[in-house]
PDB file of C-alpha atoms in Angstrom:
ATOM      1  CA  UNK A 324      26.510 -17.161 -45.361  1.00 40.00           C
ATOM      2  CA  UNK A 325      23.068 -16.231 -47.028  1.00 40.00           C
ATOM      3  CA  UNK A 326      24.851 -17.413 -50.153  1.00 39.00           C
ATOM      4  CA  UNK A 327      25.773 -20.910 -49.326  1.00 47.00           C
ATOM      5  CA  UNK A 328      21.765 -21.067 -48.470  1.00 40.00           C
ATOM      6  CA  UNK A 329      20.475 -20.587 -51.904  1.00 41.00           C
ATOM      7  CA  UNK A 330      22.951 -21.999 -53.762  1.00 42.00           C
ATOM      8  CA  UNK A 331      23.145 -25.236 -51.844  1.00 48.00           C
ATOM      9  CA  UNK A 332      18.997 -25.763 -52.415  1.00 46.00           C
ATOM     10  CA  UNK A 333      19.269 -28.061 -54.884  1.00 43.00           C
ATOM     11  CA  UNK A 334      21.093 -30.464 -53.334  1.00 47.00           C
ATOM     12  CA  UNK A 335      18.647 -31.621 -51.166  1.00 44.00           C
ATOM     13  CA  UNK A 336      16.829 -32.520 -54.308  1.00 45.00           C
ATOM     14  CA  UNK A 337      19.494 -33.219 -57.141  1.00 50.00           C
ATOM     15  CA  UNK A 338      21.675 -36.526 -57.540  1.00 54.00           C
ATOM     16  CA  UNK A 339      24.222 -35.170 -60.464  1.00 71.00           C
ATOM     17  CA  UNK A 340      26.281 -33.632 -57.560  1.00 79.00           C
ATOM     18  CA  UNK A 341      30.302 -33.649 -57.939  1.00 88.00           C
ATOM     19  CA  UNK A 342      31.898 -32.327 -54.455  1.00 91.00           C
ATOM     20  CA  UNK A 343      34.756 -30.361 -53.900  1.00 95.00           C
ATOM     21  CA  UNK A 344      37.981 -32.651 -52.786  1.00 97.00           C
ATOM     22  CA  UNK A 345      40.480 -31.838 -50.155  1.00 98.00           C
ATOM     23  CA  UNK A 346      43.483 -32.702 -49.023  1.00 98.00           C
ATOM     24  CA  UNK A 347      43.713 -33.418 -45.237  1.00 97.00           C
ATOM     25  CA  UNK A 348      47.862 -35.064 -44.263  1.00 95.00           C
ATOM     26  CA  UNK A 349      48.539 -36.111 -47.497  1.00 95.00           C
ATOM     27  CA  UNK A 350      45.372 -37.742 -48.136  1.00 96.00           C
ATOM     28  CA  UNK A 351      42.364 -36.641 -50.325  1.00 97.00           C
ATOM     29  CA  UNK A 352      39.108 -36.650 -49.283  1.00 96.00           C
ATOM     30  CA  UNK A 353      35.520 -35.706 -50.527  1.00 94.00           C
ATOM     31  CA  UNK A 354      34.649 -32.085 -49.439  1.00 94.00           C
ATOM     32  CA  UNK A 355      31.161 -30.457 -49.318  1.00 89.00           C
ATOM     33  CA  UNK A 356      31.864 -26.604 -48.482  1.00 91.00           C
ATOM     34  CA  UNK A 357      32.208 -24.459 -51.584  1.00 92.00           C
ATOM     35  CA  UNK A 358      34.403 -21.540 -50.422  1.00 93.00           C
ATOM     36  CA  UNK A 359      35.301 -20.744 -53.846  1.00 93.00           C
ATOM     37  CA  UNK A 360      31.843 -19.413 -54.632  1.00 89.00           C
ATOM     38  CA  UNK A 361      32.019 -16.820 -52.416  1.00 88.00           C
ATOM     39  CA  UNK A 362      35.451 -15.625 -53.947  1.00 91.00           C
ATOM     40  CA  UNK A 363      33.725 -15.868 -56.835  1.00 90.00           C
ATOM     41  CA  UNK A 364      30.656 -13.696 -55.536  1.00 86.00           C
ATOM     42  CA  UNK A 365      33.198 -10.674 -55.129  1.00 89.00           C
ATOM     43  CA  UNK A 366      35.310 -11.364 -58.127  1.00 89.00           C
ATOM     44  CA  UNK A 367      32.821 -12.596 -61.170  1.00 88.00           C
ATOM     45  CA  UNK A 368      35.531 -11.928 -63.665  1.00 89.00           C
ATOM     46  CA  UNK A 369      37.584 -14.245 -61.896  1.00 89.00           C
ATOM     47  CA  UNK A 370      35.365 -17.596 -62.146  1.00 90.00           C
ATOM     48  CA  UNK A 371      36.332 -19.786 -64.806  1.00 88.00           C
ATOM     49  CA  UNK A 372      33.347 -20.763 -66.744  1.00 83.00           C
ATOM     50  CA  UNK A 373      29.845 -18.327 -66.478  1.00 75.00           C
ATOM     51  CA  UNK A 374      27.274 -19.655 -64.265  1.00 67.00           C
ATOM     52  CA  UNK A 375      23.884 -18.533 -65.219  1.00 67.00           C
ATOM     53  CA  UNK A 376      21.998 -20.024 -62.394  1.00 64.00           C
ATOM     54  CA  UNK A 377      24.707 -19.665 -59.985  1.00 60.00           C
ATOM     55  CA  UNK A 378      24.006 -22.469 -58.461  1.00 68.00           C
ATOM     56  CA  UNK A 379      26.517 -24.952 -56.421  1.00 74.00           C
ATOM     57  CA  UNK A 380      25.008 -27.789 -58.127  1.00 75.00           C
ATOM     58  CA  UNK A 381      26.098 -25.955 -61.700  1.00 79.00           C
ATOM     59  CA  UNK A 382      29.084 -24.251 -60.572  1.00 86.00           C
ATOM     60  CA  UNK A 383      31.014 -26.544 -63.614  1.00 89.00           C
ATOM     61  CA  UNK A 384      34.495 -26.385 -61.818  1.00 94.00           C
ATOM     62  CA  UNK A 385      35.911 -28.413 -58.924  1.00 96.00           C
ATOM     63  CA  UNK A 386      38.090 -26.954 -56.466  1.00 97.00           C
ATOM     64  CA  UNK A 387      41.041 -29.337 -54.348  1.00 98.00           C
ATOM     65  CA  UNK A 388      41.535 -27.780 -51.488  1.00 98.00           C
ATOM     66  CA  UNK A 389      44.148 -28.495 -48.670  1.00 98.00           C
ATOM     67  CA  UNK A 390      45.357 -28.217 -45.110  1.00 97.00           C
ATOM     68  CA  UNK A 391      48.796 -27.692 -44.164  1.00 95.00           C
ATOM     69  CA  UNK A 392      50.963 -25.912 -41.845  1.00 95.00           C
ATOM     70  CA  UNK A 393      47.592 -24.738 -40.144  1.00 96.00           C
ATOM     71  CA  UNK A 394      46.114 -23.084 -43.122  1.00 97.00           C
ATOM     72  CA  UNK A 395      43.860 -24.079 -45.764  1.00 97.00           C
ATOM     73  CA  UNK A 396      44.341 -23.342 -49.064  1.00 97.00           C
ATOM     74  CA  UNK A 397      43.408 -23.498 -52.818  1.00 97.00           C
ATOM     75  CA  UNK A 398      45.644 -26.468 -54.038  1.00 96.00           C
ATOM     76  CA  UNK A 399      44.152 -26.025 -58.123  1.00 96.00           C
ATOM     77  CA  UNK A 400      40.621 -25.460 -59.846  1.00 96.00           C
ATOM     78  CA  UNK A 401      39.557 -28.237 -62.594  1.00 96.00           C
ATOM     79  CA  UNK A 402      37.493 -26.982 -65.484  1.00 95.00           C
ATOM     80  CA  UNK A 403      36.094 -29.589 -68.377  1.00 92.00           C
ATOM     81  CA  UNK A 404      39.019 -29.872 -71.214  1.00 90.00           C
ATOM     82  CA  UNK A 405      38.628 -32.011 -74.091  1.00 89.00           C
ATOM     83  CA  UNK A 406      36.542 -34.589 -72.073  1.00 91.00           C
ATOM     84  CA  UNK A 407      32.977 -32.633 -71.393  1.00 87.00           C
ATOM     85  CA  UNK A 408      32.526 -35.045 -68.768  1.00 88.00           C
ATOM     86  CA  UNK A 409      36.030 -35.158 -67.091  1.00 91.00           C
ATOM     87  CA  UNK A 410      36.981 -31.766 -64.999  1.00 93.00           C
ATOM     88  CA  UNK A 411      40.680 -32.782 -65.669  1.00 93.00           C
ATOM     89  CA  UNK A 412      42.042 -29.090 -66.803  1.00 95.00           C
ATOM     90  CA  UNK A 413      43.699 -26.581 -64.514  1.00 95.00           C
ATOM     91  CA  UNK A 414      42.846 -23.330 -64.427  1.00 94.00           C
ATOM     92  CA  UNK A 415      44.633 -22.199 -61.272  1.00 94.00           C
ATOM     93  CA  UNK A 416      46.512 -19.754 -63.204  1.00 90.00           C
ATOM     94  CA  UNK A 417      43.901 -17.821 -64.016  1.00 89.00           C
ATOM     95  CA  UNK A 418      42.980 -17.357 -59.764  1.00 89.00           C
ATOM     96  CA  UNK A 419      47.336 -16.658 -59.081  1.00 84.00           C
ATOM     97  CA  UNK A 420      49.605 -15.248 -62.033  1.00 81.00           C
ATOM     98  CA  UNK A 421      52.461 -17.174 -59.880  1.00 84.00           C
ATOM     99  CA  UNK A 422      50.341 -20.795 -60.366  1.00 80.00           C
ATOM    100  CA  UNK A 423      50.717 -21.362 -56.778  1.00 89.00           C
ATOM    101  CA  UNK A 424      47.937 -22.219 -54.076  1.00 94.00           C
ATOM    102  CA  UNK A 425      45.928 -19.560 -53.009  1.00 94.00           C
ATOM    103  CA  UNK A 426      45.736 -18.990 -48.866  1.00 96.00           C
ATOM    104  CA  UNK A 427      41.629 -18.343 -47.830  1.00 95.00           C
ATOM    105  CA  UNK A 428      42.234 -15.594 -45.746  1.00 94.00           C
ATOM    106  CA  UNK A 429      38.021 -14.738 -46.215  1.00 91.00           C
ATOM    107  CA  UNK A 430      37.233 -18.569 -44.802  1.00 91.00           C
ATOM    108  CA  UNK A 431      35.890 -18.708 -40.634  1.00 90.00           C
ATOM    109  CA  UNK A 432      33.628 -21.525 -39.300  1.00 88.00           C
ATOM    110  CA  UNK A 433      33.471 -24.647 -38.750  1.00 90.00           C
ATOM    111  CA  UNK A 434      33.504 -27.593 -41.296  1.00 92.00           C
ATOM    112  CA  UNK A 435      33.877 -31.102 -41.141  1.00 94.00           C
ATOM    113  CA  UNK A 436      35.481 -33.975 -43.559  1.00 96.00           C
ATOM    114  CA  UNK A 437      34.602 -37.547 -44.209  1.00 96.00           C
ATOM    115  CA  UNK A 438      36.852 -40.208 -43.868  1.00 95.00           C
ATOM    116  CA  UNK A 439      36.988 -43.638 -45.528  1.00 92.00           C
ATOM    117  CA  UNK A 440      34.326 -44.981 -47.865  1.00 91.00           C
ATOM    118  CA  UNK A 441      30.964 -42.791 -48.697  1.00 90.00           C
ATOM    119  CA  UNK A 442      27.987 -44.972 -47.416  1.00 89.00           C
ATOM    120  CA  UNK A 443      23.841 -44.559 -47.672  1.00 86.00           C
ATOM    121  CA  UNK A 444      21.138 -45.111 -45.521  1.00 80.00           C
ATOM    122  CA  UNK A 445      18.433 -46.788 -46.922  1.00 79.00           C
ATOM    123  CA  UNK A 446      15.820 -44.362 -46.908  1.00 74.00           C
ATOM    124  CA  UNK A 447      18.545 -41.361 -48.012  1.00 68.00           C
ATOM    125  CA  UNK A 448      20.833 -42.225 -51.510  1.00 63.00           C
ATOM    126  CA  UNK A 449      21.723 -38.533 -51.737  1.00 66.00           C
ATOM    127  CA  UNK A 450      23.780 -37.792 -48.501  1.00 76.00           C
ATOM    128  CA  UNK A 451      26.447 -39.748 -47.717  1.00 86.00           C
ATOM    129  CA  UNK A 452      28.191 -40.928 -44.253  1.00 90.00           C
ATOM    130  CA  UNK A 453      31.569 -41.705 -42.795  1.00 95.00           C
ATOM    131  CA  UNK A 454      32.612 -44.172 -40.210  1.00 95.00           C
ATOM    132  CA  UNK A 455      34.902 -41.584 -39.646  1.00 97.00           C
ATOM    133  CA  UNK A 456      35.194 -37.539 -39.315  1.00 97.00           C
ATOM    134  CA  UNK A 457      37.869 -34.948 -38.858  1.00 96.00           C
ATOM    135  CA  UNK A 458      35.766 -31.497 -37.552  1.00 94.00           C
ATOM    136  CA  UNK A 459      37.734 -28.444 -37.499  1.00 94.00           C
ATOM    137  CA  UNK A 460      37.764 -24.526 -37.008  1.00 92.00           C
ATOM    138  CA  UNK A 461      38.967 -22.236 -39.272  1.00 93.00           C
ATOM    139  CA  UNK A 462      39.434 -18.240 -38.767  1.00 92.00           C
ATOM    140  CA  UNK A 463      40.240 -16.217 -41.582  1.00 94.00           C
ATOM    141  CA  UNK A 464      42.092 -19.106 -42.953  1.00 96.00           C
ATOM    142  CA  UNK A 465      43.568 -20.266 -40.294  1.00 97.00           C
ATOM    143  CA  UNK A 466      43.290 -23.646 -38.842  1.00 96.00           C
ATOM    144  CA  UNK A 467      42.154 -23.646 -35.029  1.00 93.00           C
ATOM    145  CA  UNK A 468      40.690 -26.596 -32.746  1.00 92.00           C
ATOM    146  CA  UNK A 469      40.384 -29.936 -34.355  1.00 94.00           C
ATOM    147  CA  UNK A 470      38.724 -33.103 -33.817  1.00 94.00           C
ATOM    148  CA  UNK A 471      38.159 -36.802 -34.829  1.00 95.00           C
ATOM    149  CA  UNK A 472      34.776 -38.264 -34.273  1.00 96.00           C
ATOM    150  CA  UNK A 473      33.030 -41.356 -35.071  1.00 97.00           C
ATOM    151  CA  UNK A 474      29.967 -41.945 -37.100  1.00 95.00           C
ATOM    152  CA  UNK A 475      27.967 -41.896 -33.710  1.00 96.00           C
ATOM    153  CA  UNK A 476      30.049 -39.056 -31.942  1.00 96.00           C
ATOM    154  CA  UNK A 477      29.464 -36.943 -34.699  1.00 95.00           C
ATOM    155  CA  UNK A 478      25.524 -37.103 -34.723  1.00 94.00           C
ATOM    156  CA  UNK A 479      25.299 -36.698 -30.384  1.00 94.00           C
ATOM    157  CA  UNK A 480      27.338 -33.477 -31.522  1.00 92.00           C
ATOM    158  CA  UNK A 481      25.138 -32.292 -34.714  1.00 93.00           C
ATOM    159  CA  UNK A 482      22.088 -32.909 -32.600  1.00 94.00           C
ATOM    160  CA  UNK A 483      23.558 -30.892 -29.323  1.00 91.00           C
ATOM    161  CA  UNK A 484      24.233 -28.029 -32.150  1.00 91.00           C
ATOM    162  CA  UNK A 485      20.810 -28.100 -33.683  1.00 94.00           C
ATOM    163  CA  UNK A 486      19.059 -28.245 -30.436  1.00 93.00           C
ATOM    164  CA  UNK A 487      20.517 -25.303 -29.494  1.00 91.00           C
ATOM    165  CA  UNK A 488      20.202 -23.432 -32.438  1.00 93.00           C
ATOM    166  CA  UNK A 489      16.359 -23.936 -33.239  1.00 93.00           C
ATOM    167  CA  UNK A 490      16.032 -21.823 -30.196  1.00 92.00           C
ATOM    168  CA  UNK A 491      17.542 -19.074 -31.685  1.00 92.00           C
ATOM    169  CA  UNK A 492      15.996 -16.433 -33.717  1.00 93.00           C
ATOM    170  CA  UNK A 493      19.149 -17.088 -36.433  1.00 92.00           C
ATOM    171  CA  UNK A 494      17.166 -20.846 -36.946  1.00 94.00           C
ATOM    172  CA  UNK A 495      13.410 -18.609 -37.247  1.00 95.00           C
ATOM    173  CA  UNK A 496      15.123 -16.345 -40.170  1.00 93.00           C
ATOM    174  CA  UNK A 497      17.380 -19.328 -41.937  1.00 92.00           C
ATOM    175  CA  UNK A 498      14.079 -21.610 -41.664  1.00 93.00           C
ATOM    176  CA  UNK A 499      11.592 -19.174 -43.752  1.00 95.00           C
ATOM    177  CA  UNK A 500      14.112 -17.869 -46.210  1.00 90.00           C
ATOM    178  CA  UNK A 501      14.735 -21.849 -47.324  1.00 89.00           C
ATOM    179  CA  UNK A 502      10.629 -22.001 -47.215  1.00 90.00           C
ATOM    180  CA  UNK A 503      10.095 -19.091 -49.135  1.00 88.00           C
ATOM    181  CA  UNK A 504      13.096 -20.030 -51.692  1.00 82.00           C
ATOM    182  CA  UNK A 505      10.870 -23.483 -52.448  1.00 84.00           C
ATOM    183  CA  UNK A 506      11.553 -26.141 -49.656  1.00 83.00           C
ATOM    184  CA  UNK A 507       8.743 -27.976 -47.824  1.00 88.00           C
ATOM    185  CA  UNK A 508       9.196 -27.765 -44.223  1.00 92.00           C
ATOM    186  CA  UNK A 509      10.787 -31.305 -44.033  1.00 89.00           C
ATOM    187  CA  UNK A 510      13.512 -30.478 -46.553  1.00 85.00           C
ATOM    188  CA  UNK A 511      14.198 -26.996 -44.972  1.00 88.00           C
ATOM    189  CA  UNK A 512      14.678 -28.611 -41.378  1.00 91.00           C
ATOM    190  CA  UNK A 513      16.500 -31.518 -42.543  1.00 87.00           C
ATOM    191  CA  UNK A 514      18.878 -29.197 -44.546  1.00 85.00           C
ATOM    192  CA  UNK A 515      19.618 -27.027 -41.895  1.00 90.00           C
ATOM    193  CA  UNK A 516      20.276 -30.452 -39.874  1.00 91.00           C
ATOM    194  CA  UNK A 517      22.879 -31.612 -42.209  1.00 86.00           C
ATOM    195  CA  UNK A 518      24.667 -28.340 -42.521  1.00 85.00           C
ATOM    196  CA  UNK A 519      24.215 -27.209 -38.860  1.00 90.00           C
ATOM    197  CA  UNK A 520      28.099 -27.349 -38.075  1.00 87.00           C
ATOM    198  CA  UNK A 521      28.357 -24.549 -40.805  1.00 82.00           C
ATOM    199  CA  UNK A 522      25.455 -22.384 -39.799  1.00 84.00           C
ATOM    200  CA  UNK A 523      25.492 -22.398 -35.829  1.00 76.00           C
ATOM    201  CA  UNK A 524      26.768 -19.282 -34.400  1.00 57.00           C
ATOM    202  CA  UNK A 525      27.275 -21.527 -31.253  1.00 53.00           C
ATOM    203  CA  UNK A 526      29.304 -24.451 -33.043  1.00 50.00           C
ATOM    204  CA  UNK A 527      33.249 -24.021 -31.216  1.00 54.00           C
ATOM    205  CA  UNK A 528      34.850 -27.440 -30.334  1.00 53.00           C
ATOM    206  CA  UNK A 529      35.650 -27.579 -26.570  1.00 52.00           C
ATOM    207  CA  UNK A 530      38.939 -27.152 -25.356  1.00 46.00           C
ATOM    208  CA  UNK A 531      41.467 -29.224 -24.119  1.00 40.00           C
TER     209      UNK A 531
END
């Protein structure tokens, strides 16, 4: 957890950001959870081009990730080939001798995807919204509770969640560790707003 934190600082800041992409029934989507760079925190030898700063922003690959059959995988990792500016080469082999897509057994918590065109609010050209969203819970890889929510549905639920958790003494610690790693208090409060589905402890969809 502590290393999504500080490597996802400089995004509150930084424009030259390429997401992740996953694949969600067939359809691909823009994805902003790097799961790969905590595989990558336990196997170093393992990540495809060195990352001095080790930073998300820097991470110079591009996962595509996907759901199916109630998993969520590693579909294939893009690395810069010929084109320095294109991540168009795969270097899944390197991750699975048997080229095939690797199962994220290590991935619990709950994440959410965009759908349809990325949009801006005026006063915000670095974080992008969705008319639509698919939230869902994953457990050790496996896929759990899911839901669709509007633009509007999703927000009533991200502010329930941060409500909740700025009581908690989880919000005190998260709060002064993104102070003391450089954020104003604004930045630090509005990151943990727009990432509060992944760092709530409280953050399970209701059931049916």
């Amino acid at each position: 957890m502590l290393f999504f934190t500080f490597s996802t600082l400089n995004l509150v800041a930084q424009k030259n950001y390429e997401p992740e992409r996953i694949i969600w029934e067939g359809k691909e989507h823009p994805y902003r959870y790097h799961h790969m760079e905590q595989y990558f925190r336990y196997y170093p030898d393992k990540r495809p081009v060195p990352n001095i700063d080790t930073t998300i922003l820097n991470r110079k690959y591009v996962a595509l990730f996907e759901v199916k059959e109630k998993k969520i995988y590693l579909n294939n990792l893009y690395i810069s080939g010929k084109d320095p500016k294109k991540k168009d080469l795969s270097v899944m082999h390197e991750l699975n001798s048997k080229n095939e897509p690797l199962f994220l057994g290590w991935i619990s918590g709950l994440f959410d995807v965009g759908i349809g065109p990325e949009q801006f609010q005026k006063n915000d050209s670095l974080t992008p919204y969705y008319n639509n969203y698919i939230v869902f819970e994953v457990n050790k890889g496996q896929i759990g509770r899911t839901e669709y929510f509007t633009y509007n549905q999703l927000k009533l639920f991200k502010d329930y969640q941060y409500k909740r958790f700025k009581e908690t003494l989880d919000y005190v610690k998260l709060y002064r560790r993104l102070i003391y790693n450089g954020l104003s208090e604004y930045e630090a409060s509005t990151h943990i707003y727009e990432f509060i589905l992944f760092y709530s402890k409280s953050n399970f969809l209701k059931k049916k």
